[in-house]
Coordinates of C-alpha atoms and ligand atoms in Angstrom, one line a residue:
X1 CA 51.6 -186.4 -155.7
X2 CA 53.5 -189.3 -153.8
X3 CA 55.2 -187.1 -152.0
X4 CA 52.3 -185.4 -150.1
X5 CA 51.7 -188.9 -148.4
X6 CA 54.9 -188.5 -146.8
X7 CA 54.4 -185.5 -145.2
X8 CA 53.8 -185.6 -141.1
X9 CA 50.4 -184.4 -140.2
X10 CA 51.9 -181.0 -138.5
X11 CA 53.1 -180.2 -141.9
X12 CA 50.2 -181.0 -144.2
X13 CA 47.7 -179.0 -141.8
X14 CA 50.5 -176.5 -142.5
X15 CA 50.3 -176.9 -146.0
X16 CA 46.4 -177.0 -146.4
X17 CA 46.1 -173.6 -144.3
X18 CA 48.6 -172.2 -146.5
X19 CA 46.8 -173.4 -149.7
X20 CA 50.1 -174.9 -150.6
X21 CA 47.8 -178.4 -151.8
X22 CA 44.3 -179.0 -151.7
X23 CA 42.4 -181.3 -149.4
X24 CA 41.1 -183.3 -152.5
X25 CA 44.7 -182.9 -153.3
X26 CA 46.1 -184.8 -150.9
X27 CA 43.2 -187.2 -150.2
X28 CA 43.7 -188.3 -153.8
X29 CA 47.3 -189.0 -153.2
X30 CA 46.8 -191.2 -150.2
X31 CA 43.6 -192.9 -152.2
X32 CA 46.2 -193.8 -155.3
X33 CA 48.8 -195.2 -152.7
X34 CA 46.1 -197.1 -151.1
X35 CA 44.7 -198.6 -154.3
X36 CA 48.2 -199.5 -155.2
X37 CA 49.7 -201.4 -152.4
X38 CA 46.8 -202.8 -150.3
X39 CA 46.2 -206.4 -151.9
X40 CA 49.8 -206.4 -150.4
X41 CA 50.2 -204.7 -147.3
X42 CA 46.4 -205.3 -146.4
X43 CA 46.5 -202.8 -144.2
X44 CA 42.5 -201.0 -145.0
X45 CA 39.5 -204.0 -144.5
X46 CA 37.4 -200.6 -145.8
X47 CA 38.2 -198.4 -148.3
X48 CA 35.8 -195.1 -148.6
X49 CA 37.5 -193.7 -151.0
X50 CA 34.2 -191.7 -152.6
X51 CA 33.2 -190.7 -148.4
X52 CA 37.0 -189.1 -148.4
X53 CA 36.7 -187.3 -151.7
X54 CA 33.6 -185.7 -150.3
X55 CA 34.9 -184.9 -146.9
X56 CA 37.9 -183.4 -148.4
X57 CA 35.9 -181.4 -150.6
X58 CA 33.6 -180.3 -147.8
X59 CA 37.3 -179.3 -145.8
X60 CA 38.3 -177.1 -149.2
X61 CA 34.9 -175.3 -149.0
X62 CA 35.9 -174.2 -145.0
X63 CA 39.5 -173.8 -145.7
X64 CA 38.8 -171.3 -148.6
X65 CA 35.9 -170.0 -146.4
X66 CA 38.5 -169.7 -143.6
X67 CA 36.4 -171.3 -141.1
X68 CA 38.4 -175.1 -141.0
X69 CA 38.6 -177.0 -137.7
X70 CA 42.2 -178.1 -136.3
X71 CA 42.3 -181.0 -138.5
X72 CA 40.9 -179.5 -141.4
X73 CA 41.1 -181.8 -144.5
X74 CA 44.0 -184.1 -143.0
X75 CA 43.0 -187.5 -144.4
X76 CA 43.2 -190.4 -141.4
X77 CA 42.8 -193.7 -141.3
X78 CA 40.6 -195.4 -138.4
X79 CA 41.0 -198.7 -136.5
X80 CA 37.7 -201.3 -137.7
X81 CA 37.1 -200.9 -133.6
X82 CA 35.4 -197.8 -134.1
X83 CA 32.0 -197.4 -135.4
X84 CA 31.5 -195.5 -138.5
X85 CA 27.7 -195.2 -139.8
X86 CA 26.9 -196.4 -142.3
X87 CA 30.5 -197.9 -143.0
X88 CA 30.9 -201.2 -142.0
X89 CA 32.4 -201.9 -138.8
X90 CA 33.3 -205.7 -137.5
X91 CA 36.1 -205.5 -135.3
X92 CA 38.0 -207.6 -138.1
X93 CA 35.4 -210.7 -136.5
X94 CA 33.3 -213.2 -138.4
X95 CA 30.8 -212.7 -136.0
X96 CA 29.9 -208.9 -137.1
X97 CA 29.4 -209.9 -140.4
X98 CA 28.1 -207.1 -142.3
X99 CA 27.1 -205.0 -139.2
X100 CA 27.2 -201.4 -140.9
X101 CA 26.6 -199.1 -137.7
X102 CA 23.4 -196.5 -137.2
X103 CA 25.8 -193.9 -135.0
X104 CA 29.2 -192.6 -134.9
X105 CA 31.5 -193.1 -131.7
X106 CA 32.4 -190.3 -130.2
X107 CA 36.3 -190.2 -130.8
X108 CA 35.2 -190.7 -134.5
X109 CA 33.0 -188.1 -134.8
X110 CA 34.8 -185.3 -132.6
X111 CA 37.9 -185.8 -135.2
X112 CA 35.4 -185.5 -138.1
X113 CA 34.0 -182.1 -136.4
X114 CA 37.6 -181.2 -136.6
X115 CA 37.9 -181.2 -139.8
X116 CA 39.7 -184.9 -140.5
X117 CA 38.8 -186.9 -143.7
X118 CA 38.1 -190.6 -143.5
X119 CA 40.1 -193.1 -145.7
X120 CA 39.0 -196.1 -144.2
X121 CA 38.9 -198.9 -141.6
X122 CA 41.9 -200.6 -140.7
X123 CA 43.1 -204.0 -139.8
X124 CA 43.1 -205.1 -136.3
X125 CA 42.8 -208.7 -134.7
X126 CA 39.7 -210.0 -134.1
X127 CA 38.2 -207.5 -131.3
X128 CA 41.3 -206.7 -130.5
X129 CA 43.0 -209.8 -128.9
X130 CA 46.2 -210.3 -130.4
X131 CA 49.6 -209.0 -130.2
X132 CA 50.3 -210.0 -134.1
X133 CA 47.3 -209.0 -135.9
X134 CA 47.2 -213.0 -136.7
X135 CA 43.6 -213.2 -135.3
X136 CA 41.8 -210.7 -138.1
X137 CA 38.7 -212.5 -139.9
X138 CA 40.6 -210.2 -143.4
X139 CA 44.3 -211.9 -142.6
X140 CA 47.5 -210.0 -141.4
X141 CA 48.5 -206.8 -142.8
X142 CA 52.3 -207.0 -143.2
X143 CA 54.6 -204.7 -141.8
X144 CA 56.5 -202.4 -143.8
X145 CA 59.6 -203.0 -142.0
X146 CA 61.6 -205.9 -143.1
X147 CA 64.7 -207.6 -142.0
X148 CA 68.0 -206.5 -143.8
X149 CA 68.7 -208.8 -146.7
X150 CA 65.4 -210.8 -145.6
X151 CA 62.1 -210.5 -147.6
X152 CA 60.4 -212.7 -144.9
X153 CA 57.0 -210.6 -144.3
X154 CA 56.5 -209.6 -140.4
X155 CA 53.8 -208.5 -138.2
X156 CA 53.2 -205.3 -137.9
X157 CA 52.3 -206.0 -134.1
X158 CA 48.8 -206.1 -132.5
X159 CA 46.0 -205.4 -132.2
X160 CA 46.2 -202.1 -134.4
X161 CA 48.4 -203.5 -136.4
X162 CA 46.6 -201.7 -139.7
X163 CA 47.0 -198.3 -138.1
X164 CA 50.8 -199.2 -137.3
X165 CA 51.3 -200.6 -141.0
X166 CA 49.1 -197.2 -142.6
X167 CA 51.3 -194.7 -141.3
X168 CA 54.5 -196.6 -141.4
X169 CA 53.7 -197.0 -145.1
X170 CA 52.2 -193.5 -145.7
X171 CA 49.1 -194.3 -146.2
X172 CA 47.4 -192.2 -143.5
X173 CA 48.9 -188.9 -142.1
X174 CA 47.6 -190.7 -138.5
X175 CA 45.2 -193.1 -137.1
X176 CA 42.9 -194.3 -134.6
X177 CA 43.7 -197.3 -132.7
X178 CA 43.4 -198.8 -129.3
X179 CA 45.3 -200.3 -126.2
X180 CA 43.5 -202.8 -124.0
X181 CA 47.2 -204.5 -122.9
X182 CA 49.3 -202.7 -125.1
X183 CA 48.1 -202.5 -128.5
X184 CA 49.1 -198.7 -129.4
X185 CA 52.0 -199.0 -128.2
X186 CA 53.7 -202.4 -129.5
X187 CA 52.8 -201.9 -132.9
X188 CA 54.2 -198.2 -132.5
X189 CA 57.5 -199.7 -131.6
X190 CA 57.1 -202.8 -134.0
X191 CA 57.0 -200.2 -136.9
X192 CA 58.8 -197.2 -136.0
X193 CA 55.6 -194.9 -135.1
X194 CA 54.4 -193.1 -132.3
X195 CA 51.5 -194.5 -130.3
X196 CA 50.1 -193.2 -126.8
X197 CA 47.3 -194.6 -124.7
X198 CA 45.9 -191.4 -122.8
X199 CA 44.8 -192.0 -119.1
X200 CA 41.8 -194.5 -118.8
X201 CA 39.3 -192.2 -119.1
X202 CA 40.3 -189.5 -120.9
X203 CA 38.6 -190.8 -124.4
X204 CA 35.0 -191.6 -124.7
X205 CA 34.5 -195.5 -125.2
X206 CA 30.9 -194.8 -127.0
X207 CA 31.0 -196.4 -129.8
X208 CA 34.2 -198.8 -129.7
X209 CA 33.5 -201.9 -130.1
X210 CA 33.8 -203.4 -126.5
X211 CA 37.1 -205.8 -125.4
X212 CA 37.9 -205.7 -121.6
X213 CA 36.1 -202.3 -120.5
X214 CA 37.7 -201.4 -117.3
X215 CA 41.2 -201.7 -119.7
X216 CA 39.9 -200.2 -123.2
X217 CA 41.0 -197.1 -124.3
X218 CA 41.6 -195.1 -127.5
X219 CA 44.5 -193.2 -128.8
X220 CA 46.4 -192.6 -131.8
X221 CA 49.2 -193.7 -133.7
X222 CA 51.3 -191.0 -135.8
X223 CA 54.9 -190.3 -137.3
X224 CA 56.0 -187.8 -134.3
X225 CA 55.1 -187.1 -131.1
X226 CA 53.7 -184.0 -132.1
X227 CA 51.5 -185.4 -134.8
X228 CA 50.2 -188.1 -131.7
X229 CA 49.4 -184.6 -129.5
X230 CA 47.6 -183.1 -132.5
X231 CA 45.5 -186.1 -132.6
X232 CA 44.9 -187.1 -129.3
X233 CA 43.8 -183.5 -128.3
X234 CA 41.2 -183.7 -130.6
X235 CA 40.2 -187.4 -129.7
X236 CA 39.9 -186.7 -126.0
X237 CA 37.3 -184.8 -123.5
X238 CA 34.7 -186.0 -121.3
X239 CA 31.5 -187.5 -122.8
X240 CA 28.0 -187.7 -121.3
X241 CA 27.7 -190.8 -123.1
X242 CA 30.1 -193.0 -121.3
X243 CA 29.8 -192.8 -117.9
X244 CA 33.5 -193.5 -117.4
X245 CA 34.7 -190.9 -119.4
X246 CA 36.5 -188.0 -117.1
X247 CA 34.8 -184.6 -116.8
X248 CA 38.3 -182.8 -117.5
X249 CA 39.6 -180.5 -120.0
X250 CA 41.8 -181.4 -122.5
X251 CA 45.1 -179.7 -122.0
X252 CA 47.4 -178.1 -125.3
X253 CA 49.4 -181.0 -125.4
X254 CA 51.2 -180.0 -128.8
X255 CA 53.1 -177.2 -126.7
X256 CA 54.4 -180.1 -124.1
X257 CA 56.5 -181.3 -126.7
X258 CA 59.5 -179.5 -127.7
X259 CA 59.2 -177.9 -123.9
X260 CA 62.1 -179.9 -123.2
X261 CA 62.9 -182.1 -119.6
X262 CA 64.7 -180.2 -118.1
X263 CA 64.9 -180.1 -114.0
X264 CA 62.6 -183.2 -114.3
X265 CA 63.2 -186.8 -112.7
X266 CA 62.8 -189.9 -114.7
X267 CA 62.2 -192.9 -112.4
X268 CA 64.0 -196.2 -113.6
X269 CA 61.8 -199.6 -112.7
X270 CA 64.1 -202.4 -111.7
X271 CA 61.6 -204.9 -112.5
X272 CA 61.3 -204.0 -116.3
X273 CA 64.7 -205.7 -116.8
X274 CA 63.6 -209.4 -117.7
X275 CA 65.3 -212.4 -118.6
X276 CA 66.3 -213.0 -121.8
X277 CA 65.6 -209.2 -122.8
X278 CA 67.6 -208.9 -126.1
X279 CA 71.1 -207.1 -125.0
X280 CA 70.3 -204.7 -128.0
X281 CA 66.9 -203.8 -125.8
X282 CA 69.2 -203.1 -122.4
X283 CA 71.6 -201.4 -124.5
X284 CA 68.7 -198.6 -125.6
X285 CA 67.2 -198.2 -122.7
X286 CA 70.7 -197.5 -121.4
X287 CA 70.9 -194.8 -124.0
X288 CA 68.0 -193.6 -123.5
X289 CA 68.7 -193.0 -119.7
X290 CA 72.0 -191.1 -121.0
X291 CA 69.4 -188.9 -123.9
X292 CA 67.4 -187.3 -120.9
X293 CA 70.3 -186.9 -118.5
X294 CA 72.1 -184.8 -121.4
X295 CA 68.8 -183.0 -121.6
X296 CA 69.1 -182.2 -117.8
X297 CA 66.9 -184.7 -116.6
X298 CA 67.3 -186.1 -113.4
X299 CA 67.2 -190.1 -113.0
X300 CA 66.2 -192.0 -110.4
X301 CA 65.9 -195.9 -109.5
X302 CA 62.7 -196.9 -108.7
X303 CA 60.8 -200.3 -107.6
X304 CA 57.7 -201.6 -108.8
X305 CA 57.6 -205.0 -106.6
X306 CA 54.4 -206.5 -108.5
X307 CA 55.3 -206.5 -111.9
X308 CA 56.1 -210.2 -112.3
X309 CA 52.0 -210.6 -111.5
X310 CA 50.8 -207.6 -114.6
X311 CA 50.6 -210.5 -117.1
X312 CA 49.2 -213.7 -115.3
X313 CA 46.7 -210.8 -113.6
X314 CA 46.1 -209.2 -117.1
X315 CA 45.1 -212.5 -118.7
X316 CA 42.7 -213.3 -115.8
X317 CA 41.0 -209.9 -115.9
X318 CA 40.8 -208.8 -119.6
X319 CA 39.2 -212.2 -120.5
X320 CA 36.9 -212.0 -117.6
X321 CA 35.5 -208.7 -118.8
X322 CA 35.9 -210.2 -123.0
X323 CA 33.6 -213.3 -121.6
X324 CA 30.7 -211.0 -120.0
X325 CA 30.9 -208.0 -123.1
X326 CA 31.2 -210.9 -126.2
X327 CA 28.0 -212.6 -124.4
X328 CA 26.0 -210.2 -126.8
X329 CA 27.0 -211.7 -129.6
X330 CA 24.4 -214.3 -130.2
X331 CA 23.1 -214.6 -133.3
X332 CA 19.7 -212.3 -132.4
X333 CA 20.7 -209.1 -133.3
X334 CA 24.0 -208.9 -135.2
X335 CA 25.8 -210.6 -138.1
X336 CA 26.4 -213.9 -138.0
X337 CA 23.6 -216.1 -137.2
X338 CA 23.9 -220.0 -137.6
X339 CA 20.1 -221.2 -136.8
X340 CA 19.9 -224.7 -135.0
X341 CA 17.0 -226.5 -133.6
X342 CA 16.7 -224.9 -130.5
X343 CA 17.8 -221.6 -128.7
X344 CA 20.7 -223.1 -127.5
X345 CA 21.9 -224.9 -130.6
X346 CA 21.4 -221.6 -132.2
X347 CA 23.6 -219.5 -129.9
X348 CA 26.3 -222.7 -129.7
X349 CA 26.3 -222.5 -133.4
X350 CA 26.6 -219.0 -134.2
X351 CA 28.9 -218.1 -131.7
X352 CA 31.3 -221.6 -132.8
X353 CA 31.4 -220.6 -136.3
X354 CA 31.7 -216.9 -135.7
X355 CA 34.3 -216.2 -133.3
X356 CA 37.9 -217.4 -134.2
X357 CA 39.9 -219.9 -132.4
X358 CA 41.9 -216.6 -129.8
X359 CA 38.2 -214.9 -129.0
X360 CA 37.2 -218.5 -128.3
X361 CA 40.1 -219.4 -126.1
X362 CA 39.4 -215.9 -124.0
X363 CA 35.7 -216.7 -123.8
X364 CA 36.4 -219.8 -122.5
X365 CA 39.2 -218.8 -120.2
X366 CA 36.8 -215.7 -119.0
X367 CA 33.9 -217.5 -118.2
X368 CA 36.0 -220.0 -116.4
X369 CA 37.9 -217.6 -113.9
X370 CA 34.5 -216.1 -113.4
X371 CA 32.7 -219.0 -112.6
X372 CA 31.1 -219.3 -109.2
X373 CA 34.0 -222.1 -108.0
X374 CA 36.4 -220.4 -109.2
X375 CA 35.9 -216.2 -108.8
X376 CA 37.7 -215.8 -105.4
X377 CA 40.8 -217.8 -106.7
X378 CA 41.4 -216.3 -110.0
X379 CA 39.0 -213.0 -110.8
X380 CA 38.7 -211.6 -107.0
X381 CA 43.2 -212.3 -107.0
X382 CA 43.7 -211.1 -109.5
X383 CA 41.8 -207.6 -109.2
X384 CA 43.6 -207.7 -105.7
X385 CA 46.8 -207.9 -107.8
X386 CA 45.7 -204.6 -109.8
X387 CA 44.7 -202.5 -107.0
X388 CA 48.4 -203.3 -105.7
X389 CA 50.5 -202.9 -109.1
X390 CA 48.3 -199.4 -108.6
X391 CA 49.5 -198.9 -104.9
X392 CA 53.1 -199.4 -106.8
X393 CA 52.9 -197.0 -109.3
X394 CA 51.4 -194.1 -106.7
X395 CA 54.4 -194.8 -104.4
X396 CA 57.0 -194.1 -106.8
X397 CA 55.3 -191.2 -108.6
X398 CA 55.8 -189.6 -105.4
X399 CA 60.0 -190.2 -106.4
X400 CA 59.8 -189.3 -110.0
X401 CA 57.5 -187.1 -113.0
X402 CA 57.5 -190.5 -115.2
X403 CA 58.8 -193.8 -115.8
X404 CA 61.0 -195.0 -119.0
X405 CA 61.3 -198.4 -119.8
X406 CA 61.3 -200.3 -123.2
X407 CA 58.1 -200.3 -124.8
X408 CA 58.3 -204.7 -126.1
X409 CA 60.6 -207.5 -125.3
X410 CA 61.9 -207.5 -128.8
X411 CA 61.2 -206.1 -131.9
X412 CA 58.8 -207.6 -134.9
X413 CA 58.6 -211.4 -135.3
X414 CA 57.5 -213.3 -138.4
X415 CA 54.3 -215.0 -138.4
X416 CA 54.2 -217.9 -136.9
X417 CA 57.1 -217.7 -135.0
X418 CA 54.8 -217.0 -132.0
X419 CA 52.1 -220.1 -132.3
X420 CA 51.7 -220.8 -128.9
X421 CA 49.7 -218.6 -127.0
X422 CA 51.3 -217.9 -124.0
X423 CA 54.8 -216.9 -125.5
X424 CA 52.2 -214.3 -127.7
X425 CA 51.5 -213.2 -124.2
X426 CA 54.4 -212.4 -123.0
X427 CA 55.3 -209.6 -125.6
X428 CA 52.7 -207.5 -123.9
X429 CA 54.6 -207.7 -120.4
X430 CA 55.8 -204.0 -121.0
X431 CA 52.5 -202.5 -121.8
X432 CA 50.2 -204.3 -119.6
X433 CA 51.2 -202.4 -116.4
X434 CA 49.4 -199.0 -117.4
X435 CA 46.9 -200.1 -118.4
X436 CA 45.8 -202.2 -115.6
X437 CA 47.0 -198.8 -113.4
X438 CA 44.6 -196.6 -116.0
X439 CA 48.3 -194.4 -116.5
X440 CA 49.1 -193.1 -119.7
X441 CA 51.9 -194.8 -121.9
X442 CA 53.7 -193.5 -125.3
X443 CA 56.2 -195.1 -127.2
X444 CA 58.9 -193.6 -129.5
X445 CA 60.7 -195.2 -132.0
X446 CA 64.4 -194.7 -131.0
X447 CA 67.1 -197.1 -133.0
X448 CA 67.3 -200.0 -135.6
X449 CA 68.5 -203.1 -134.0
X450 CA 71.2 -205.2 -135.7
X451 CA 68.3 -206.6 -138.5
X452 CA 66.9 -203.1 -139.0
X453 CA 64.0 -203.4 -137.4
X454 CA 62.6 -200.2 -135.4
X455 CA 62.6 -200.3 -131.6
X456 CA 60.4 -198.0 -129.5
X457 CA 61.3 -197.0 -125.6
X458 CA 57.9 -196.4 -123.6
X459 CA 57.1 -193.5 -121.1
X460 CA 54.7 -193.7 -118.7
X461 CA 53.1 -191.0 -116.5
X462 CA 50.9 -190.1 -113.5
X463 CA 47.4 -190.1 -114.1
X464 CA 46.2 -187.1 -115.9
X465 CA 49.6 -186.3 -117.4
X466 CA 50.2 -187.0 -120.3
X467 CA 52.1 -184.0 -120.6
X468 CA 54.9 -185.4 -119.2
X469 CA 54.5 -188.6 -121.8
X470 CA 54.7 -185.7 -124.9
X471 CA 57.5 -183.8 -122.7
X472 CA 59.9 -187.4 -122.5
X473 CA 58.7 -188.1 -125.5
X474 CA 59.6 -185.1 -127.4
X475 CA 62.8 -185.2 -125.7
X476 CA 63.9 -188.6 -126.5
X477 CA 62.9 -188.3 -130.2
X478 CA 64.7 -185.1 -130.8
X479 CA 67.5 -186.9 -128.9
X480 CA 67.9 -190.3 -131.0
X481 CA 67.0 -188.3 -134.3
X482 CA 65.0 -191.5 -135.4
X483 CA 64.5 -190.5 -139.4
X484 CA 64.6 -194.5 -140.7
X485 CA 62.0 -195.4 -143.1
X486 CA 61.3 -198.4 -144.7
X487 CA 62.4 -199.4 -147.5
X488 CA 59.7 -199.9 -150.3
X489 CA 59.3 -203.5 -151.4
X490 CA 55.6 -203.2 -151.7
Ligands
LIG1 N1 48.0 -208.1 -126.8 C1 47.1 -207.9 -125.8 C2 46.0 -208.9 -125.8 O1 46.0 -209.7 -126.7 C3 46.6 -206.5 -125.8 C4 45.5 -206.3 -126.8 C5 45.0 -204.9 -126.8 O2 45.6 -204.0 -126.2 N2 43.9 -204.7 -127.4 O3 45.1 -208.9 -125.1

């Protein structure tokens, strides 16, 4: 039944409405594949495989009954961000310990009304900070992709870097992740998936455990654009239980993406070609202008002037809003409790043993920029810097539909190769533009580079439409015909 794992979600809903294969099925397939490869690609910090089995019977019940939601008995994977009741949910941190949630989030729960069976939780760094995976409490997953002739293990990319290694390694037909700075996206390209990061807004935060809220947001990563449309549709829509959730409706998305690009114009951002960018990088991105010019797209140079401030503005503000949501961790009410002497003692303790060595750098780095001598020249700057890397983006969507630009700096790294922090930080200097705009963002896996390693281009829209993403997207991977898979060492 191996080969049922390596069908894309389109065609195994396909398959299950057909009665081709059983929900139980298929869930069994992915729970053997699991099983077998995990102590090495460490990609599930969860297993449920007895929860699945039951959902996927519960799916065979409605599909025979002919009453199945969109995702009926399509077995996912979901990021450990999300809170799953009764299944334990840490954010991949020390300081969760055992924390097995009383509720559902709401993206969870609206994918399980659809019909999708959960395998488990997934890998992530430690709340989410990371751009490696380094940072998880569980240790790296490895990524699936290797380089030719090498069998050096690589990251998989961060901080979803268990949903980016699952369905690279079919062992999920799609999961849930999330992208505070970019962390759909550069595992996407770091393992030759699809991930997109809807508009801020779009998905309800309820129940995701909290990083930098004003820059949080879920989304999925898939095998094909169309598989990321199936899912995002149903992990979007307005919720009355997060008060920055957008009272919109959710558009068909699915149909955006074989609707082609023609007659539309593709804006071209200067400032996105950066020093010592890997000439194989340029040299897609080149290609990629040429794929949607053949498809009658019209391309235009545009300027974003602030770029060079995204990062240093993205590291002031995401750790700001890290120090004041990570403040509730303190040894009362969740996990990990060290007990001292005194209050203090007791909070010093838990929250020093608990949190890893990156959550304790942001804390500190947070607190600091937010601190009453310090606010107006790092915190107050820097949200001045956002509000004009905004102004940017709003000037030259009035130019062009949507922006193309490499999705990462380079393609997977070993571990360890990246050790100190700030040249971690620069591999997010793609990604962190959208979100600090609240835009949407997908990247497509569109060519090997000389080591074999999978390289995504990125396409970001206006606000609200991500139907242009799914349309460039669509395009671009019909375009490079991107088939690769990796080659099975595990
Ligand atoms: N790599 C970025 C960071 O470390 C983004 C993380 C994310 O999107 N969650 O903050």
């Amino acid at each position: 039944m191996t080969e049922l794992t390596k069908l894309t979600l389109a065609a195994a809903l396909d398959g299950l409405q057909r009665k081709a294969f059983s929900s139980t099925e298929i869930t069994q397939a992915f729970i053997d594949q699991i099983e077998a490869s995990n102590e090495t690609l460490n990609a599930y910090v969860v297993k449920t495989p007895e929860k699945a089995l039951d959902m996927a019977a519960e799916a065979d019940r409605k599909i025979a009954a002919g009453e199945g939601g969109r995702l009926e008995g399509a077995p996912i994977g979901v990021k450990d961000l999300y809170c799953t009741k009764g299944v334990r949910t840490t954010a991949c941190s020390n300081i969760l310990g055992e924390f097995i949630p009383t509720y559902e989030s709401t993206v969870t729960q609206q994918l399980w009304d659809a019909g999708a069976v959960m395998l488990g939780k997934l890998n992530m760094d430690e709340f989410a900070m990371g751009s490696s995976n380094e940072t998880s409490r569980f240790g790296p997953p490895a990524n699936p992709w290797r380089r030719e002739g090498s069998n050096q293990t690589l990251t998989p990319g961060g901080s979803s870097g268990g949903s980016a290694t699952a369905v690279a390694a079919d062992l999920c037909l799609g999961a849930t992740a999330s992208d505070t700075g970019g962390s759909i996206r550069q595992p996407a390209s770091f393992t030759g998936t699809v991930g997109i990061k809807p508009t801020y807004g779009r998905a309800s935060r309820y129940g995701m455990v909290a990083f930098a809220s004003s820059l949080d947001q879920a989304g999925p990563i898939a095998k094909t654009v169309e598989d990321s449309a199936i899912l995002l549709e149903a992990m979007c829509g307005h919720d009355k239980k997060d008060s920055t959730s957008l009272p919109e409706p959710v558009p068909e998305w699915r149909d955006a993406v074989h609707r082609g690009v023609q007659g539309m114009k593709i804006g071209i951002p200067k400032e996105y070609r950066v020093d010592d960018m890997p000439e194989e990088i340029e040299a897609l991105w080149s290609q990629g202008i040429e794929w949607l010019k053949e498809q009658g797209a019209e391309i235009v140079d545009v300027s974003l002037p602030h770029t060079k401030y995204a990062l240093p503005a993205y590291y002031i503000v995401a750790p700001a809003e890290a120090s004041s949501n990570l403040a509730r961790y303190d040894g009362m009410r969740y996990g990990t409790r060290v007990a001292g002497d005194n209050l203090i003692n007791t909070y010093e303790g838990t929250r020093s043993e608990g949190f890893g060595n990156e959550v304790q750098r942001r804390l500190m780095i947070g607190t600091y920029v937010l601190s009453s001598g310090y606010y107006d020249a790092y915190y107050l700057r820097a949200q001045k810097v956002r509000k004009k890397i905004l102004n940017d983006f709003v000037t030259v969507f009035g130019e062009c539909d949507a922006l193309l630009t490499p999705t990462c700096p380079s393609a997977a790294f070993a571990y360890g190769e990246k050790a100190d922090p700030v040249q971690m930080y620069l591999n997010d200097i793609f990604t962190v533009t959208a979100n600090l705009a609240g835009l949407p963002g997908i990247s497509v896996p569109a060519a090997l580079d000389k080591q074999g390693l999978p390289l995504g281009l990125q396409v970001i829209g206006k606000a609200l439409d991500e139907t242009s993403c799914f349309r460039v997207g669509g395009a671009l991977e019909e375009a490079a015909g991107f088939v690769a898979k990796p080659e099975k060492w595990w």
